[in-house]
Amino acid sequence: MQQKRKHERRKATLTVYYATHDRAYRDVIQNISPSGVFIETREPFLVGQEILLNFTPTRNADPIKVRGKIVRVSADGVGVKFIRAAIPS
């Protein structure tokens, strides 16, 4: 089976705040790479839906705000590909 990912994913347990155009959420990032994250959630999302994420990658780092697009939906959560990073807040 050929790997489609350009970047290796690393396991993580990071709180993430994210929002769609009409609602805000708080869940946990299970893994992360330079190109995206997997968020553990039971919320119903659709592939192609855009979200705005806000999380702190390490204890001493500045929070990161990034726009993402949902590229995979499963019973455990959603795979999000980063679209464009914003300036750290």
Coordinates of N, CA and C in Angstrom, one line a residue:
M1 N 0.8 -1.2 0.0 CA 0.0 0.0 0.0 C 0.9 1.2 0.0
Q2 N 0.6 2.2 -0.9 CA 1.5 3.4 -1.0 C 1.0 4.4 -0.1
Q3 N 1.9 5.1 0.6 CA 1.6 6.1 1.5 C 1.3 7.4 0.8
K4 N 0.1 8.1 1.1 CA -0.2 9.3 0.4 C 0.3 10.5 1.1
R5 N 0.6 10.4 2.3 CA 1.1 11.6 3.1 C 2.5 12.0 2.8
K6 N 2.7 13.3 2.7 CA 4.0 13.9 2.4 C 4.8 14.0 3.7
H7 N 4.1 14.1 4.9 CA 4.8 14.3 6.2 C 4.4 13.2 7.1
E8 N 5.4 12.8 8.0 CA 5.1 11.9 9.0 C 4.2 12.5 10.1
R9 N 3.3 11.7 10.6 CA 2.4 12.2 11.7 C 3.1 11.8 13.0
R10 N 2.9 12.7 14.0 CA 3.4 12.4 15.4 C 2.2 12.4 16.3
K11 N 2.2 11.4 17.2 CA 1.1 11.3 18.2 C 1.1 12.6 19.1
A12 N -0.1 13.0 19.5 CA -0.2 14.2 20.3 C -1.5 14.1 21.1
T13 N -1.5 14.9 22.2 CA -2.7 15.0 23.0 C -2.8 16.5 23.3
L14 N -3.3 17.3 22.3 CA -3.4 18.7 22.4 C -4.8 19.2 22.4
T15 N -5.2 20.1 23.3 CA -6.5 20.7 23.2 C -6.5 21.6 22.0
V16 N -7.6 21.5 21.2 CA -7.8 22.4 20.1 C -9.2 23.0 20.2
Y17 N -9.2 24.3 19.9 CA -10.4 25.1 19.8 C -10.6 25.3 18.3
Y18 N -11.8 25.1 17.8 CA -12.0 25.3 16.4 C -13.4 25.7 16.1
A19 N -13.6 26.3 14.9 CA -14.9 26.8 14.6 C -15.3 26.6 13.2
T20 N -16.6 26.5 12.9 CA -17.1 26.5 11.6 C -17.7 27.9 11.5
H21 N -18.5 28.2 10.4 CA -19.1 29.5 10.3 C -20.2 29.8 11.3
D22 N -20.7 28.7 11.9 CA -21.8 28.9 12.8 C -21.7 28.4 14.3
R23 N -20.5 27.7 14.6 CA -20.4 27.1 15.9 C -18.9 26.9 16.3
A24 N -18.7 26.9 17.6 CA -17.3 26.7 18.1 C -17.3 25.4 18.8
Y25 N -16.1 24.7 18.8 CA -15.9 23.4 19.4 C -14.6 23.4 20.2
R26 N -14.5 22.4 21.1 CA -13.2 22.1 21.8 C -13.1 20.6 21.9
D27 N -12.0 20.1 21.3 CA -11.7 18.7 21.3 C -10.2 18.5 21.5
V28 N -9.7 17.3 21.1 CA -8.3 16.9 21.3 C -7.7 16.5 19.9
I29 N -6.5 17.0 19.6 CA -5.7 16.6 18.5 C -5.0 15.3 18.9
Q30 N -5.2 14.2 18.1 CA -4.6 12.9 18.4 C -3.2 12.8 17.7
N31 N -3.1 13.3 16.5 CA -1.8 13.3 15.8 C -1.7 14.6 15.0
I32 N -0.4 14.9 14.7 CA -0.2 16.2 14.0 C 1.0 16.0 13.0
S33 N 1.0 16.7 11.9 CA 2.1 16.8 11.0 C 2.2 18.3 10.5
P34 N 3.2 18.6 9.8 CA 3.3 20.0 9.2 C 2.1 20.3 8.3
S35 N 1.4 19.3 7.8 CA 0.3 19.6 6.8 C -1.1 19.4 7.4
G36 N -1.2 18.9 8.6 CA -2.5 18.7 9.1 C -2.6 18.0 10.5
V37 N -3.8 17.7 10.9 CA -4.1 17.1 12.2 C -5.2 16.1 12.1
F38 N -5.3 15.2 13.1 CA -6.5 14.4 13.3 C -7.1 14.8 14.6
I39 N -8.4 15.2 14.6 CA -9.1 15.6 15.8 C -10.1 14.6 16.2
E40 N -9.9 14.1 17.4 CA -10.9 13.2 18.0 C -12.2 14.0 18.3
T41 N -13.3 13.6 17.7 CA -14.6 14.3 17.9 C -15.7 13.3 17.5
R42 N -16.8 13.6 18.1 CA -18.1 12.8 17.7 C -19.0 13.8 17.0
E43 N -18.6 15.0 16.7 CA -19.4 16.0 16.0 C -19.5 15.6 14.6
P44 N -20.7 15.8 14.0 CA -20.8 15.5 12.5 C -20.3 16.6 11.6
F45 N -19.3 16.2 10.8 CA -18.7 17.1 9.9 C -18.7 16.5 8.5
L46 N -18.5 17.3 7.5 CA -18.5 16.9 6.1 C -17.1 17.1 5.5
V47 N -16.7 16.1 4.6 CA -15.5 16.3 3.9 C -15.7 17.6 3.0
G48 N -14.6 18.4 3.0 CA -14.7 19.7 2.3 C -15.0 20.9 3.2
Q49 N -15.5 20.6 4.3 CA -15.9 21.7 5.2 C -14.6 22.4 5.7
E50 N -14.7 23.8 5.8 CA -13.5 24.5 6.3 C -13.8 24.9 7.7
I51 N -12.6 24.9 8.5 CA -12.7 25.2 9.9 C -11.5 26.1 10.2
L52 N -11.6 26.9 11.3 CA -10.5 27.7 11.8 C -10.1 27.0 13.2
L53 N -8.8 26.7 13.2 CA -8.2 26.0 14.4 C -7.4 26.9 15.2
N54 N -7.3 26.7 16.5 CA -6.4 27.4 17.4 C -5.9 26.5 18.5
F55 N -4.6 26.3 18.5 CA -4.0 25.3 19.5 C -2.6 25.7 19.8
T56 N -2.1 25.2 20.9 CA -0.7 25.5 21.3 C 0.1 24.2 21.2
P57 N 1.1 24.1 20.3 CA 1.8 22.9 20.0 C 2.6 22.3 21.1
T58 N 3.2 23.2 21.9 CA 4.0 22.8 23.1 C 3.8 23.8 24.2
R59 N 4.2 23.3 25.4 CA 3.9 24.1 26.6 C 4.4 25.6 26.5
N60 N 5.6 25.8 26.0 CA 6.1 27.2 25.9 C 6.0 27.9 24.6
A61 N 5.2 27.3 23.7 CA 5.0 27.9 22.4 C 3.9 28.9 22.4
D62 N 3.9 29.8 21.4 CA 2.7 30.7 21.2 C 1.6 29.9 20.5
P63 N 0.4 30.3 20.8 CA -0.8 29.6 20.1 C -0.7 29.8 18.6
I64 N -1.2 28.8 17.9 CA -1.2 28.8 16.4 C -2.7 28.9 16.0
K65 N -2.9 29.8 15.0 CA -4.2 29.9 14.4 C -4.0 29.4 13.0
V66 N -4.8 28.5 12.5 CA -4.6 28.0 11.1 C -6.0 27.6 10.5
R67 N -6.2 27.9 9.3 CA -7.4 27.5 8.6 C -7.2 26.1 8.0
G68 N -8.2 25.3 8.1 CA -8.1 23.9 7.6 C -9.3 23.4 6.9
K69 N -9.1 22.3 6.2 CA -10.2 21.7 5.4 C -10.3 20.3 5.8
I70 N -11.5 19.8 6.1 CA -11.7 18.4 6.5 C -11.6 17.6 5.3
V71 N -10.7 16.6 5.4 CA -10.4 15.7 4.2 C -10.8 14.3 4.5
R72 N -11.1 14.0 5.8 CA -11.5 12.6 6.1 C -12.4 12.6 7.3
V73 N -13.4 11.8 7.3 CA -14.3 11.7 8.4 C -14.4 10.2 8.8
S74 N -14.3 9.9 10.1 CA -14.5 8.6 10.6 C -15.3 8.6 11.8
A75 N -15.6 7.4 12.4 CA -16.3 7.3 13.6 C -15.5 7.9 14.8
D76 N -14.2 8.0 14.7 CA -13.4 8.5 15.8 C -13.1 10.0 15.7
G77 N -13.3 10.6 14.5 CA -13.0 12.0 14.3 C -12.8 12.4 12.9
V78 N -12.0 13.5 12.7 CA -11.8 14.1 11.4 C -10.4 14.4 11.1
G79 N -10.0 14.1 9.9 CA -8.6 14.5 9.4 C -8.7 15.9 8.8
V80 N -7.9 16.8 9.2 CA -7.9 18.2 8.7 C -6.6 18.5 8.0
K81 N -6.6 19.0 6.8 CA -5.5 19.5 6.1 C -5.4 21.0 6.3
F82 N -4.2 21.5 6.7 CA -4.0 22.9 6.8 C -4.1 23.6 5.5
I83 N -4.8 24.8 5.5 CA -4.9 25.5 4.2 C -3.9 26.7 4.3
R84 N -4.0 27.5 5.4 CA -3.1 28.7 5.5 C -2.9 29.0 6.9
A85 N -1.7 29.3 7.3 CA -1.4 29.6 8.7 C -1.6 31.1 8.9
A86 N -2.0 31.5 10.1 CA -2.1 32.9 10.4 C -0.9 33.2 11.3
I87 N -0.7 34.5 11.6 CA 0.3 35.0 12.5 C 0.0 34.5 13.9
P88 N 0.9 33.9 14.7 CA 0.7 33.5 16.0 C 0.1 34.6 16.9
S89 N -0.9 34.2 17.7 CA -1.6 35.2 18.5 C -0.9 35.4 19.9

